[in-house]
Amino acid sequence: MTVLDHDLATAWTPDAHGPRRDPAPLLPESEPVRILGTPALRRTVDSPGGPELLRDLHRRLVVGRRFNQQATTLTKQGRLAVYPASTGQEACQIAVAGALRPGDWLFPSYRDTLAVVSRGVDPLETLTLLRGNAHCGYDPYEHQVAPLSTPLATQAPHAVGLAHAARLRGDSTVALAMVGDGGTSEGDFHEALNFAGVLNAPVVFLVQNNGYAISVPLAKQSAAPTLAHKAVGYGIQGRLVDGNDAVAVHTVLGEAVQHARSGAGPVLVEAVTYRLEAHTNADDAGRYRSAEEVAGWRERDPLTLMERHLREAGVLGDQEVAAAAAEAEELADRMRTLFHVKPELDPMSLFTHVYAEPTPQLREQAAQLAAELAAEAATGAER
Amino acid sequence: MTVLDHDLATAWTPDAHGPRRDPAPLLPESEPVRILGTPALRRTVDSPGGPELLRDLHRRLVVGRRFNQQATTLTKQGRLAVYPASTGQEACQIAVAGALRPGDWLFPSYRDTLAVVSRGVDPLETLTLLRGNAHCGYDPYEHQVAPLSTPLATQAPHAVGLAHAARLRGDSTVALAMVGDGGTSEGDFHEALNFAGVLNAPVVFLVQNNGYAISVPLAKQSAAPTLAHKAVGYGIQGRLVDGNDAVAVHTVLGEAVQHARSGAGPVLVEAVTYRLEAHTNADDAGRYRSAEEVAGWRERDPLTLMERHLREAGVLGDQEVAAAAAEAEELADRMRTLFHVKPELDPMSLFTHVYAEPTPQLREQAAQLAAELAAEAATGAER
Amino acid sequence: MTSAAPPRAAAPQSAAPRTATLASALNSALRDAMRDDPSVHVLGEDVGTLGGVFRITDGLAAEFGADRCLDTPLAEAGILGTAVGMAMYGLRPVVEMQFDAFAYPAFEQLVSHVARMRNRTAGRMPLPITIRIPYGGGIGGVEHHSDSSEAYYAHTPGLHVVTPATVADGYGLLRSAIASDDPVVFLEPKRLYWSKDDWSAEAPTPIEPIGRAVVRRQGSSATLLTYGPSLPVCLEAAEAARAEGWDLSVVDLRSLAPFDDETVAAAVRATGRAVVVHESAGFAGVGAEIAARVTERCFHHLAAPVLRVTGFDIPYPPPMLEEHHLPGVDRILDAVSKLQWEQ
Amino acid sequence: MTSAAPPRAAAPQSAAPRTATLASALNSALRDAMRDDPSVHVLGEDVGTLGGVFRITDGLAAEFGADRCLDTPLAEAGILGTAVGMAMYGLRPVVEMQFDAFAYPAFEQLVSHVARMRNRTAGRMPLPITIRIPYGGGIGGVEHHSDSSEAYYAHTPGLHVVTPATVADGYGLLRSAIASDDPVVFLEPKRLYWSKDDWSAEAPTPIEPIGRAVVRRQGSSATLLTYGPSLPVCLEAAEAARAEGWDLSVVDLRSLAPFDDETVAAAVRATGRAVVVHESAGFAGVGAEIAARVTERCFHHLAAPVLRVTGFDIPYPPPMLEEHHLPGVDRILDAVSKLQWEQ
Ligand SMILES: Cc1ncc(C[n+]2csc(CCOP(=O)(O)OP(=O)(O)O)c2C)c(N)n1
Ligand SMILES: Cc1ncc(C[n+]2csc(CCOP(=O)(O)OP(=O)(O)O)c2C)c(N)n1
Ligand SMILES: [Mg+2]
Ligand SMILES: [Mg+2]
């Protein structure tokens, strides 16, 4: 006598085919998807709109790099409290913005300021959190970007909930959540992917595997074959892509978003990349990784790769490179100007948005602060 | 130009082969392992000690079932506050005890009282929690059994920590944690498996997939091909076994424990089974599953299966069956006797084990209660 | 999104008040809120087909479909995190945590996101989420099924913390909580689920605004300040106190945050003596806040320090010992007797 | 397992006291505890190779190996849960949570297991775990990096909650915490990490027992009750108060649970007036407990209600506004001035 799978299935699930599914289609590719340096690049070049797309990606990479550099400079000038640069990860950052439509939602992690800016949010508003004058400086509803999430992986279930709600409303919205390799260890990552699988929510999880969580290398973070293999445990699609190949990330993320939008289910994309700078300006990366390792990755800098391959393919020339550089300088200029102005601070704003209406307790406390400020002002005026 | 995996590996990991590993060896079998009703049973029968093993498993199943029945009866008599029966899951429960050596540790979930008793813990001490006179009634160090864990999956990281500590000490201890299908959704389950993979801790996770978390069927809990497929995301071995086939569970769990003990790494075992009774005596299972479904599973009752197949194989006769039944009655008798005695309760014990030494605050509070009790006693005496 | 939908018009039939349990009033509140506002969604473990382990969501999946009353996977952080995302998209989620202690896995989502999202976004992204948590002891529950966790929530800025003690408030306050544009931790005293009172789902009580305490008994000797599961105990104690010659006021706080200083201070000033009563551990419990703020406000009206009768500072005991832990009538009267009457 | 190992013998060389930071004293305490007791293991995010983001575990992995000072995966519940299992097997784990708000994911493990395991097992399975948490604001940290979470822990029976404010206590109390057979939440005021004092790792201060407050300044007019990051502010306020004619006592609680009622009540009785000062939100904060219990014990010695100066009941503000949130000298003096001096 045998216990038939088929019996189990009918017993437990509304669907006669479940819960057992063939894992094969869910498993990621065994090598990261690459386009630069492969025949696929040529096909892109030859496709309609291909050269424009490639040049656009290049331009956004160049501008993105400049954004990272300028933000780092701002920390040195004391105009930002702290900056976690995504230098080296720009291919992932800009691809996110490219893969999403207006109406789609982005759920960035604390390092993903460039992705936020690429989606259209003002650089000053994006960097408010790191400047220190406010928490989230932008209106999440303006460009459909959730606040930068500092507690790691906690924004992943938000993306699932939003995608689920949108689907219930009949909208074709996709939500994309960004998590680091370290963030995949958190319980919230697991719960988000599991909910996504069960709800079949139109959500894409992008893991930027940059090899480190601050000082902790991937091998101490996970023993998985790849992080993309985690997808199978949730019955969702796993994808693996070279995160330094801007064309590949753009392509794979685009496919993932399309997969989710079509109702085919969530996707987990692992982009293999590297953080070229320290964790933040406050970190000393020399304590945990070698100069040789960094040098090796500098050779695979997403910008360098892109420029070299596009030049080789004949879609990029000195003129485009110069134009991109000029646009980058413009952004940097704008950032300098924006950050030159001291932020206006209103201490009384501490009480404004704790609740829809301040509680009686907060009204008392606000009155106390107001009195203190008035007294200070009076003392100041006296002097 | 290509980015070589090999380069990534040397860059990020101490090990030139990591982090990419071949997932194939980690994936579970596509069908649950079965022995009853397959040629493998014959091989067991013919192996040295085989018939004794089989008869022993049968005997323990029969005794285990009786344990469940008697405990359920005790709830009806008001002698247990609540009882979550493992009726239908006895093959898993007894296999656990069989797979572990003395010195190994068991981390049971709230339903796993039979596994605890099978490991040698006194039934009265095991059931204290559910009787309501104390929390954990047994000394965890006596039989190396952690307290029954009510918050789901929270005991899984404990098992990892203990296994890790034992390995650091040079002991050959294995820890086995039991989780339900519902429990696999919790963040703690994920974090435990991830830590286990990274630390290569000698730990086995047994998921008893009984198809429901209270009323929620598996299809609403997980979209994974099987729960055992979750293993690959942690770089550990997944196994799938028919949880109603006592010989198969015994075999697979034994292999898993051996795998872990040998240093080859953790194992996740999914045992496919069914809870024949309601969630607890307080639950009304008719609200969420059909009589037909239950009837179908009754036909695959682990006891019935075992008896039928062992009789067919000629290793079990009326005499053994009667002996097992007698032993079961003996246990039931003993339980009735044990539970006939009212538990001794000492209200002052509330303060004894909050800290190694009571704090001044607790001493004050204890004095208050002592005074109340004295006053009550005086009033009682007066009357 | 309505911020305070009116109660539903009374149903056609009999207007005569009938008896109802707190559980059924909560169920009515959920049902009426879902009928009035399609953006109200219920989610949690076993809330759908089963109707919840306490049956508070009974019948909702049948009436509104599985999407509006969703059986989720077993993961509390995931449940609350998903609700956050749903609220971001304009829904009004009502989350059920199965028991007090099983809300702890969602603590980070609650403290770091739910409580702060409005503030973080300067008011642009409010999260109108109601988090229902059956709490407290006295039902013979085994470990982890009897925690009183209100202090954790009351201490967290950005949350409202509400707890009904009567059938009518079960309805009225839950309607308010769901209609609130702020996140509300709605603590349901599970041992009162089966308590009954005159109340009818056909003519429900009006919505009770959040933030107002109510004097349940007017007395002159001393004031008992309490909430949730301890209200009936305090009322009983007040009756028993008459034999000792004390005429006690009893105040039901109903909302721990915001706190109704006005009602509370007035009630304490009127008697000059007060005892705070709650089940949860006393140390750094909500009772400490109440005692401290009452003293700040009423110092010169107080003939004695504000005393506290609370659970001991111990893990919740096993069922057979819980009676010794829970504040009972005698312990309350003991405290009242210590209010320095001889002065 | 030793329950209170003696401090290590002084090293050969110079006995002259030198200057040290709180951070380095904490580092010495960890190192000495690991040298004295091989069962002491450190684990957490970035504690190994990096030595922790605040460098408190600097050099430990180099001296004791990666197994004794373990870089874990990024998952706080997993870290604490793993530590529970290690403690069950006889190790004495010291866990680092990277920042206050990042300890919340471990809340369930802490409340439901760490705090209760000894009680649950009738004393058979104690968990001698130290949970180090850098806490509080004033360092210009962005969101989630400046929480004061002590009230959550102090309200949880089964935990000790300790917080040093001086370099010497950093060493002495951390040694005690690690040697304790009970779980200790060890809250490190991160803005004092770089504060300096006369102290030398070669001749470390003796181990400080847990549970004793200390009077840091003896005065006669009123008593400031405080702990951790607010101690230096209170000492400064006491200096400034002299100009107003007030001579203030300052009590450093050091241990929130257990609480040193004796020292505190004596200090308050001596002055008849008291102000509690802490950074965390005031509502249902530890200050409420202090005010309530001081009032219960010293009612007739009090000339005025015990007042509280605390953080506002708001999510911790962005760095550029934190100065307005944090209790400062002026706010403390304001409170002192309200202690009804005219009576
Ligand atoms: C819940 C939580 N724990 C700890 C931290 C502190 N922390 C900030 S960034 C970081 C490392 C993140 O690593 P990864 O997820 O790989 O992202 P990356 O920094 O590489 O972009 C840590 C531990 C945090 N922000 N949230
Ligand atoms: C953290 C937590 N959340 C919720 C519960 C309440 N609860 C007790 S048993 C149960 C279902 C468990 O299902 P499963 O893990 O499949 O185990 P089974 O009951 O089938 O043995 C739930 C939700 C709990 N005990 N712990
Ligand atoms: Mg990383
Ligand atoms: Mg189950």
Coordinates of N, CA, C and O in Angstrom, one line a residue, chain C residues 192-290:
Chain C
L192 N -12.9 38.7 30.0 CA -14.2 39.3 29.9 C -15.0 39.0 28.6 O -16.1 39.5 28.4
Y193 N -14.3 38.2 27.7 CA -15.0 37.9 26.4 C -16.4 37.4 26.6 O -17.3 37.7 25.8
W194 N -16.6 36.6 27.7 CA -17.9 36.0 27.8 C -18.8 36.7 28.9 O -19.8 36.2 29.3
S195 N -18.3 37.8 29.3 CA -19.1 38.6 30.2 C -20.3 39.2 29.4 O -20.1 39.6 28.3
K196 N -21.4 39.3 30.1 CA -22.7 39.8 29.4 C -23.2 41.1 29.9 O -22.9 41.5 31.1
D197 N -23.9 41.7 29.1 CA -24.5 43.0 29.5 C -25.7 43.3 28.6 O -25.8 42.6 27.5
D198 N -26.5 44.2 29.0 CA -27.6 44.6 28.1 C -27.0 45.3 26.9 O -26.3 46.3 27.0
W199 N -27.2 44.8 25.7 CA -26.7 45.4 24.6 C -27.2 44.6 23.4 O -27.4 43.4 23.4
S200 N -27.4 45.3 22.3 CA -28.0 44.7 21.1 C -27.3 45.1 19.9 O -27.1 46.3 19.6
A201 N -26.9 44.1 19.1 CA -26.3 44.4 17.8 C -27.2 45.2 16.9 O -26.7 45.9 16.0
E202 N -28.5 45.1 17.1 CA -29.4 45.8 16.2 C -29.5 47.3 16.5 O -29.8 48.1 15.7
A203 N -29.2 47.6 17.8 CA -29.2 49.0 18.1 C -27.9 49.3 18.9 O -27.9 49.5 20.1
P204 N -26.8 49.3 18.2 CA -25.5 49.4 18.9 C -25.3 50.7 19.5 O -25.9 51.7 19.1
T205 N -24.6 50.7 20.6 CA -24.2 51.9 21.3 C -23.4 52.8 20.3 O -22.8 52.3 19.4
P206 N -23.5 54.1 20.5 CA -22.7 55.0 19.6 C -21.2 54.7 19.7 O -20.7 54.2 20.7
I207 N -20.5 55.2 18.8 CA -19.1 55.1 18.8 C -18.5 55.9 20.0 O -19.0 57.0 20.2
E208 N -17.6 55.3 20.7 CA -17.0 56.0 21.9 C -15.7 56.6 21.4 O -14.8 55.9 21.0
P209 N -15.6 57.9 21.6 CA -14.3 58.5 21.3 C -13.2 58.0 22.1 O -13.4 57.6 23.3
I210 N -12.0 57.9 21.5 CA -10.8 57.4 22.2 C -10.2 58.5 23.1 O -10.1 59.6 22.6
G211 N -9.9 58.2 24.3 CA -9.1 59.2 25.1 C -9.9 59.7 26.3 O -9.5 60.5 27.0
R212 N -11.1 59.1 26.5 CA -11.9 59.6 27.6 C -12.1 58.4 28.7 O -12.6 57.4 28.3
A213 N -11.8 58.7 29.9 CA -12.0 57.8 31.0 C -13.5 58.0 31.4 O -14.1 59.0 31.0
V214 N -14.0 57.1 32.2 CA -15.4 57.2 32.6 C -15.4 56.8 34.1 O -14.8 55.8 34.5
V215 N -16.2 57.5 34.9 CA -16.4 57.2 36.3 C -17.5 56.1 36.3 O -18.6 56.4 36.0
R216 N -17.1 54.9 36.7 CA -18.1 53.8 36.7 C -18.9 53.8 38.1 O -20.0 53.2 38.1
R217 N -18.3 54.4 39.1 CA -19.0 54.4 40.4 C -18.5 55.6 41.1 O -17.3 55.9 41.1
Q218 N -19.5 56.4 41.6 CA -19.1 57.6 42.3 C -19.1 57.4 43.8 O -20.0 56.9 44.3
G219 N -18.0 57.7 44.4 CA -17.9 57.5 45.8 C -17.3 58.7 46.5 O -17.0 59.7 45.8
S220 N -17.0 58.6 47.7 CA -16.5 59.8 48.4 C -15.2 59.6 49.2 O -14.5 60.5 49.6
S221 N -14.9 58.3 49.5 CA -13.8 58.0 50.4 C -12.5 57.9 49.7 O -11.4 58.5 50.1
A222 N -12.5 57.2 48.6 CA -11.2 57.0 47.9 C -11.6 56.6 46.4 O -12.7 56.2 46.2
T223 N -10.6 56.7 45.6 CA -10.8 56.4 44.1 C -10.0 55.2 43.7 O -8.8 55.2 43.8
L224 N -10.6 54.3 43.0 CA -9.9 53.2 42.4 C -9.7 53.6 40.9 O -10.7 53.9 40.2
L225 N -8.5 53.5 40.4 CA -8.2 53.8 39.0 C -7.8 52.5 38.3 O -6.9 51.9 38.8
T226 N -8.6 52.1 37.3 CA -8.3 50.8 36.7 C -8.7 50.8 35.3 O -9.2 51.8 34.7
Y227 N -8.6 49.6 34.7 CA -9.0 49.4 33.3 C -9.1 47.9 32.9 O -8.5 47.1 33.6
G228 N -9.7 47.7 31.9 CA -9.8 46.3 31.3 C -10.2 45.3 32.3 O -11.3 45.4 33.0
P229 N -9.5 44.2 32.4 CA -9.9 43.0 33.2 C -10.1 43.3 34.6 O -10.8 42.6 35.3
S230 N -9.5 44.4 35.1 CA -9.6 44.7 36.6 C -10.8 45.5 36.9 O -11.1 45.7 38.1
L231 N -11.6 46.0 35.9 CA -12.7 46.8 36.3 C -13.8 46.1 37.1 O -14.2 46.5 38.2
P232 N -14.2 44.9 36.7 CA -15.2 44.2 37.5 C -14.7 43.9 38.9 O -15.5 43.9 39.8
V233 N -13.4 43.6 39.0 CA -12.8 43.3 40.3 C -12.9 44.5 41.2 O -13.3 44.5 42.4
C234 N -12.6 45.7 40.6 CA -12.7 46.9 41.4 C -14.1 47.3 41.8 O -14.4 47.8 42.9
L235 N -15.1 47.0 40.9 CA -16.5 47.3 41.2 C -16.9 46.4 42.4 O -17.6 46.8 43.3
E236 N -16.5 45.1 42.3 CA -16.8 44.2 43.4 C -16.1 44.7 44.7 O -16.8 44.7 45.7
A237 N -14.9 45.1 44.6 CA -14.2 45.6 45.8 C -15.0 46.8 46.4 O -15.1 47.0 47.6
A238 N -15.4 47.7 45.5 CA -16.2 48.9 46.0 C -17.4 48.5 46.7 O -17.8 49.1 47.7
E239 N -18.1 47.4 46.2 CA -19.3 47.0 46.9 C -18.9 46.4 48.3 O -19.5 46.8 49.3
A240 N -17.8 45.6 48.3 CA -17.4 45.0 49.5 C -16.9 46.1 50.5 O -17.0 45.9 51.7
A241 N -16.4 47.2 50.0 CA -15.8 48.2 50.9 C -16.9 48.9 51.7 O -16.6 49.4 52.8
R242 N -18.1 48.8 51.2 CA -19.2 49.5 52.0 C -19.3 48.9 53.4 O -19.6 49.6 54.3
A243 N -19.0 47.6 53.5 CA -19.1 47.0 54.8 C -18.1 47.5 55.7 O -18.2 47.5 56.9
E244 N -17.0 48.1 55.1 CA -15.9 48.6 56.0 C -16.1 50.1 56.2 O -15.3 50.8 56.7
G245 N -17.2 50.6 55.6 CA -17.5 52.0 55.8 C -16.8 52.9 54.7 O -16.8 54.2 54.9
W246 N -16.3 52.3 53.6 CA -15.7 53.2 52.6 C -16.6 53.2 51.4 O -17.1 52.2 50.9
D247 N -16.7 54.4 50.9 CA -17.5 54.6 49.7 C -16.6 55.0 48.5 O -16.0 56.1 48.5
L248 N -16.3 54.0 47.7 CA -15.3 54.2 46.7 C -15.7 54.6 45.3 O -16.8 54.2 44.8
S249 N -15.0 55.5 44.7 CA -15.2 55.8 43.3 C -14.4 54.8 42.5 O -13.3 54.3 42.9
V250 N -14.9 54.5 41.3 CA -14.2 53.6 40.4 C -14.1 54.3 39.0 O -15.1 54.6 38.4
V251 N -12.9 54.5 38.6 CA -12.7 55.1 37.2 C -12.2 54.0 36.3 O -11.2 53.3 36.6
D252 N -12.8 53.9 35.1 CA -12.4 53.0 34.1 C -11.7 53.9 33.0 O -12.2 54.7 32.4
L253 N -10.4 53.6 32.9 CA -9.5 54.5 32.1 C -9.9 54.4 30.6 O -9.8 55.3 29.8
R254 N -10.1 53.2 30.2 CA -10.5 52.8 28.8 C -9.4 53.1 27.8 O -9.1 52.3 26.9
S255 N -8.8 54.3 27.9 CA -7.7 54.6 27.0 C -6.4 54.9 27.8 O -6.5 55.8 28.7
L256 N -5.4 54.2 27.6 CA -4.1 54.4 28.4 C -3.3 55.5 27.7 O -2.6 56.3 28.3
A257 N -3.4 55.5 26.4 CA -2.7 56.6 25.6 C -3.6 56.9 24.4 O -3.9 56.0 23.6
P258 N -4.1 58.1 24.3 CA -3.9 59.2 25.2 C -4.6 59.0 26.6 O -5.4 58.1 26.7
F259 N -4.2 59.8 27.6 CA -4.6 59.6 28.9 C -5.5 60.7 29.3 O -5.3 61.9 29.0
D260 N -6.6 60.4 30.0 CA -7.6 61.4 30.3 C -7.3 62.0 31.7 O -7.9 61.7 32.7
D261 N -6.3 62.9 31.7 CA -5.9 63.5 33.0 C -7.0 64.2 33.7 O -7.1 64.2 34.9
E262 N -7.9 64.8 32.9 CA -8.9 65.7 33.5 C -9.9 64.8 34.4 O -10.1 65.1 35.6
T263 N -10.4 63.8 33.8 CA -11.4 63.0 34.5 C -10.7 62.3 35.7 O -11.3 62.3 36.8
V264 N -9.5 61.8 35.5 CA -8.8 61.1 36.6 C -8.4 62.1 37.7 O -8.7 61.8 38.9
A265 N -7.9 63.2 37.4 CA -7.5 64.1 38.4 C -8.7 64.6 39.2 O -8.7 64.7 40.4
A266 N -9.8 64.9 38.5 CA -11.0 65.3 39.2 C -11.5 64.3 40.1 O -11.9 64.6 41.3
A267 N -11.5 63.0 39.7 CA -12.0 61.9 40.5 C -11.1 61.8 41.8 O -11.6 61.5 42.9
V268 N -9.8 61.9 41.6 CA -8.9 61.8 42.7 C -9.0 62.9 43.7 O -9.1 62.8 44.9
R269 N -9.1 64.1 43.1 CA -9.2 65.3 44.0 C -10.5 65.2 44.9 O -10.5 65.6 46.0
A270 N -11.5 64.7 44.3 CA -12.8 64.6 45.0 C -12.7 63.7 46.2 O -13.5 63.9 47.2
T271 N -11.8 62.7 46.2 CA -11.7 61.8 47.4 C -10.5 62.0 48.2 O -10.4 61.6 49.3
G272 N -9.4 62.5 47.5 CA -8.2 62.7 48.3 C -7.3 61.5 48.5 O -6.3 61.5 49.1
R273 N -7.8 60.4 48.0 CA -7.1 59.1 48.2 C -7.3 58.3 46.9 O -8.4 58.3 46.3
A274 N -6.3 57.5 46.5 CA -6.4 56.7 45.3 C -5.6 55.5 45.3 O -4.5 55.4 45.9
V275 N -6.1 54.5 44.7 CA -5.4 53.2 44.5 C -5.5 52.9 43.0 O -6.6 52.9 42.4
V276 N -4.4 52.5 42.4 CA -4.4 52.1 41.0 C -4.4 50.6 41.0 O -3.6 49.9 41.7
V277 N -5.2 50.0 40.1 CA -5.3 48.5 40.1 C -5.1 48.0 38.7 O -5.8 48.5 37.7
H278 N -4.1 47.1 38.5 CA -4.0 46.4 37.2 C -3.3 45.1 37.4 O -2.7 44.8 38.4
E279 N -3.5 44.2 36.4 CA -3.0 42.8 36.5 C -1.5 42.7 36.1 O -0.8 41.8 36.6
S280 N -1.1 43.6 35.3 CA 0.3 43.4 34.8 C 1.3 43.6 35.9 O 1.0 44.2 36.9
A281 N 2.5 43.2 35.7 CA 3.6 43.4 36.7 C 3.6 44.9 37.0 O 3.5 45.7 36.2
G282 N 3.8 45.1 38.3 CA 3.8 46.5 38.8 C 5.0 47.3 38.4 O 4.8 48.5 38.0
F283 N 6.1 46.8 38.4 CA 7.4 47.5 38.2 C 7.4 48.1 36.8 O 7.4 47.4 35.8
A284 N 7.5 49.5 36.8 CA 7.5 50.2 35.5 C 6.2 49.8 34.7 O 6.3 49.9 33.4
G285 N 5.1 49.5 35.3 CA 3.9 49.2 34.7 C 3.1 50.5 34.4 O 3.6 51.6 34.8
V286 N 2.0 50.4 33.8 CA 1.2 51.6 33.5 C 0.7 52.3 34.8 O 0.6 53.5 34.9
G287 N 0.5 51.4 35.9 CA 0.1 52.0 37.2 C 1.1 53.0 37.7 O 0.8 53.9 38.4
A288 N 2.4 52.8 37.4 CA 3.4 53.7 37.9 C 3.2 55.1 37.3 O 3.2 56.1 37.9
E289 N 2.9 55.1 36.0 CA 2.6 56.3 35.3 C 1.4 57.0 35.9 O 1.4 58.2 36.2
I290 N 0.4 56.2 36.1 CA -0.9 56.8 36.7 C -0.6 57.4 38.0 O -1.0 58.5 38.3

